[in-house]
Amino acid sequence: NNRAEALLVRGAPVSAMAGLADITEDAILLLRAIQETKGRFGLNLPIEVLRGAKHARIQKLGIERLTSHGKGVHRSEDYWKAIGRSLIQELLVDARGSGKGFGKGKGRGAAASMCVYSVSTRGQKLLEGDPRRILADLEADSAAAEADRLRRAARRGSRASTAKAATPVQLTAPVAAAATTPMVSA
């Protein structure tokens, strides 16, 4: 698997792990937004909440009143999506199909279903103060997500999606290349 996985590490110095960034505080912010939206949505709505969106859907649902609303305006949407992928990889959220057929079904029409996410037991422990840190190589994750998107576009034969491909968005300050075998200390 080319995708760099986030690691839950107890007391490990971040500087000792090339390419990995401590995303614990931002992971907690996204977990809180997922919890406050009661696990009824995909990742996009909790991300919009964090980024302080005020569009009609947010206002209709009364979500602008949540305590997490606007707490993540300092980060890009792509950054929060990378954090969301890390939460999924580390099983900090539970995913289930909504069966509603809404969302971005990517051309599959009414048969498409979207995943909705809720905070898992493991994620709840982190919200309750578990001292472990979450480390992730967000640059590698972003590159892997872009490669996956391009593979899907190629399978669909979509020239428009392929033409849209650009270099991966830089999510954080440049970091050294990730080690092939991350070090974990107990």
Short mmCIF file of C-alpha atoms in Angstrom, two decimals:
data_model
loop_
_atom_site.label_atom_id
_atom_site.label_comp_id
_atom_site.label_asym_id
_atom_site.label_seq_id
_atom_site.Cartn_x
_atom_site.Cartn_y
_atom_site.Cartn_z
CA ASN A 1 0.00 0.00 0.00
CA ASN A 2 1.54 3.29 -1.12
CA ARG A 3 -0.67 5.36 1.14
CA ALA A 4 1.18 6.44 4.28
CA GLU A 5 -0.84 5.46 7.30
CA ALA A 6 -1.41 7.64 10.33
CA LEU A 7 0.00 6.24 13.52
CA LEU A 8 -1.22 6.43 17.06
CA VAL A 9 1.92 6.88 19.08
CA ARG A 10 2.34 7.24 22.83
CA GLY A 11 5.02 9.76 23.74
CA ALA A 12 7.05 9.52 20.52
CA PRO A 13 8.99 12.63 19.53
CA VAL A 14 7.57 13.90 16.23
CA SER A 15 10.98 15.13 15.06
CA ALA A 16 12.27 11.54 15.09
CA MET A 17 9.76 10.51 12.43
CA ALA A 18 10.70 12.00 9.07
CA GLY A 19 7.72 13.11 7.00
CA LEU A 20 5.19 12.65 9.76
CA ALA A 21 3.26 15.53 11.26
CA ASP A 22 1.38 15.54 14.55
CA ILE A 23 -2.25 16.03 13.55
CA THR A 24 -3.78 15.24 16.95
CA GLU A 25 -5.32 18.66 17.64
CA ASP A 26 -6.85 18.92 14.17
CA ALA A 27 -8.06 15.31 14.34
CA ILE A 28 -9.84 16.17 17.59
CA LEU A 29 -11.45 19.21 15.94
CA LEU A 30 -12.79 17.07 13.08
CA LEU A 31 -13.95 14.34 15.46
CA ARG A 32 -15.87 16.97 17.46
CA ALA A 33 -17.51 18.31 14.29
CA ILE A 34 -18.52 14.76 13.31
CA GLN A 35 -19.88 14.18 16.81
CA GLU A 36 -21.78 17.49 16.85
CA THR A 37 -23.42 16.68 13.49
CA LYS A 38 -24.55 13.41 15.11
CA GLY A 39 -22.87 11.14 12.56
CA ARG A 40 -25.58 11.79 9.98
CA PHE A 41 -23.35 13.08 7.18
CA GLY A 42 -20.29 12.28 5.10
CA LEU A 43 -17.04 14.09 5.81
CA ASN A 44 -17.86 17.14 3.68
CA LEU A 45 -20.44 18.66 6.02
CA PRO A 46 -18.32 18.42 9.19
CA ILE A 47 -15.45 19.95 7.18
CA GLU A 48 -17.73 22.79 6.06
CA VAL A 49 -18.72 23.29 9.70
CA LEU A 50 -15.06 23.54 10.74
CA ARG A 51 -14.32 25.95 7.91
CA GLY A 52 -17.20 28.21 9.00
CA ALA A 53 -19.47 27.80 5.96
CA LYS A 54 -22.71 29.77 6.08
CA HIS A 55 -24.57 28.53 3.01
CA ALA A 56 -28.29 27.71 2.98
CA ARG A 57 -27.92 24.04 3.99
CA ILE A 58 -25.82 24.95 7.05
CA GLN A 59 -28.36 27.57 8.08
CA LYS A 60 -31.36 25.31 7.40
CA LEU A 61 -29.90 22.63 9.65
CA GLY A 62 -28.91 25.19 12.31
CA ILE A 63 -25.34 23.94 12.15
CA GLU A 64 -23.79 27.41 12.32
CA ARG A 65 -24.65 27.33 16.05
CA LEU A 66 -22.40 24.32 16.78
CA THR A 67 -19.38 24.99 18.96
CA SER A 68 -17.04 23.60 16.29
CA HIS A 69 -18.38 25.97 13.61
CA GLY A 70 -15.51 28.07 12.28
CA LYS A 71 -12.82 26.45 14.46
CA GLY A 72 -10.90 25.21 11.40
CA VAL A 73 -10.91 28.25 9.13
CA HIS A 74 -7.11 28.35 9.38
CA ARG A 75 -6.83 25.21 7.21
CA SER A 76 -7.84 24.41 3.62
CA GLU A 77 -10.60 22.02 2.59
CA ASP A 78 -7.98 19.66 1.11
CA TYR A 79 -6.11 19.65 4.42
CA TRP A 80 -9.28 18.67 6.31
CA LYS A 81 -10.02 15.92 3.78
CA ALA A 82 -6.54 14.52 4.41
CA ILE A 83 -7.26 14.61 8.15
CA GLY A 84 -10.54 12.79 7.47
CA ARG A 85 -8.73 10.06 5.53
CA SER A 86 -6.36 9.67 8.48
CA LEU A 87 -9.32 9.30 10.85
CA ILE A 88 -10.72 6.57 8.62
CA GLN A 89 -7.37 4.76 8.37
CA GLU A 90 -6.93 4.79 12.12
CA LEU A 91 -10.51 3.62 12.77
CA LEU A 92 -11.28 6.77 14.76
CA VAL A 93 -14.56 7.02 12.85
CA ASP A 94 -17.08 4.36 11.89
CA ALA A 95 -18.38 4.41 8.31
CA ARG A 96 -21.70 3.09 7.13
CA GLY A 97 -23.62 3.43 3.89
CA SER A 98 -26.57 5.77 4.15
CA GLY A 99 -28.51 4.07 1.37
CA LYS A 100 -30.06 7.43 0.51
CA GLY A 101 -28.62 7.65 -2.97
CA PHE A 102 -27.62 11.25 -2.40
CA GLY A 103 -24.23 12.82 -2.19
CA LYS A 104 -21.61 12.73 -4.88
CA GLY A 105 -22.40 9.37 -6.42
CA LYS A 106 -19.85 9.98 -9.19
CA GLY A 107 -22.24 9.25 -12.03
CA ARG A 108 -23.89 6.17 -10.60
CA GLY A 109 -27.27 7.82 -10.36
CA ALA A 110 -29.86 6.84 -7.77
CA ALA A 111 -28.05 3.57 -7.06
CA ALA A 112 -25.16 5.48 -5.51
CA SER A 113 -25.00 5.65 -1.77
CA MET A 114 -22.76 7.73 0.38
CA CYS A 115 -20.91 6.86 3.54
CA VAL A 116 -21.83 8.62 6.72
CA TYR A 117 -19.35 8.80 9.56
CA SER A 118 -19.71 8.71 13.31
CA VAL A 119 -17.08 8.81 16.02
CA SER A 120 -15.90 5.29 16.87
CA THR A 121 -15.12 4.00 20.35
CA ARG A 122 -11.44 4.59 19.63
CA GLY A 123 -12.19 8.15 18.48
CA GLN A 124 -14.29 8.75 21.58
CA LYS A 125 -11.30 7.79 23.75
CA LEU A 126 -9.23 10.42 21.95
CA LEU A 127 -11.94 13.02 22.58
CA GLU A 128 -11.95 12.04 26.25
CA GLY A 129 -8.24 12.77 26.62
CA ASP A 130 -6.36 9.66 25.51
CA PRO A 131 -2.71 10.82 25.60
CA ARG A 132 -1.70 9.12 22.34
CA ARG A 133 -0.71 11.36 19.45
CA ILE A 134 -1.87 10.92 15.86
CA LEU A 135 0.89 11.22 13.29
CA ALA A 136 0.38 11.22 9.54
CA ASP A 137 2.28 11.94 6.36
CA LEU A 138 -0.28 14.28 4.84
CA GLU A 139 1.79 14.97 1.72
CA ALA A 140 2.02 11.26 0.90
CA ASP A 141 -1.69 10.88 1.69
CA SER A 142 -2.57 13.75 -0.63
CA ALA A 143 -0.45 12.29 -3.42
CA ALA A 144 -2.01 8.84 -2.96
CA ALA A 145 -5.55 10.33 -2.97
CA GLU A 146 -4.77 12.22 -6.17
CA ALA A 147 -3.37 9.06 -7.79
CA ASP A 148 -6.54 7.17 -6.78
CA ARG A 149 -8.69 9.92 -8.27
CA LEU A 150 -6.74 9.79 -11.53
CA ARG A 151 -7.05 5.97 -11.71
CA ARG A 152 -10.82 6.22 -11.21
CA ALA A 153 -11.05 8.93 -13.87
CA ALA A 154 -9.05 6.81 -16.30
CA ARG A 155 -11.36 3.85 -15.69
CA ARG A 156 -14.35 6.04 -16.45
CA GLY A 157 -12.62 7.29 -19.55
CA SER A 158 -13.07 10.85 -18.40
CA ARG A 159 -10.68 13.13 -20.25
CA ALA A 160 -12.03 16.14 -18.38
CA SER A 161 -10.95 14.76 -14.99
CA THR A 162 -7.53 13.81 -16.33
CA ALA A 163 -7.02 17.27 -17.83
CA LYS A 164 -7.90 18.77 -14.46
CA ALA A 165 -5.07 16.89 -12.76
CA ALA A 166 -2.40 19.13 -11.36
CA THR A 167 0.36 18.71 -8.90
CA PRO A 168 -0.91 17.69 -5.45
CA VAL A 169 -1.94 20.55 -3.19
CA GLN A 170 0.62 21.33 -0.53
CA LEU A 171 -1.17 20.87 2.77
CA THR A 172 1.53 21.77 5.23
CA ALA A 173 5.00 23.21 5.26
CA PRO A 174 7.41 21.11 3.18
CA VAL A 175 8.61 18.07 5.07
CA ALA A 176 11.30 15.52 4.44
CA ALA A 177 10.34 12.36 2.57
CA ALA A 178 8.59 9.81 4.75
CA ALA A 179 10.61 6.92 6.06
CA THR A 180 9.60 3.62 4.57
CA THR A 181 9.20 2.11 8.01
CA PRO A 182 7.96 4.68 10.54
CA MET A 183 9.40 4.38 14.03
CA VAL A 184 6.98 3.87 16.89
CA SER A 185 7.98 4.23 20.50
CA ALA A 186 5.96 2.94 23.38
#
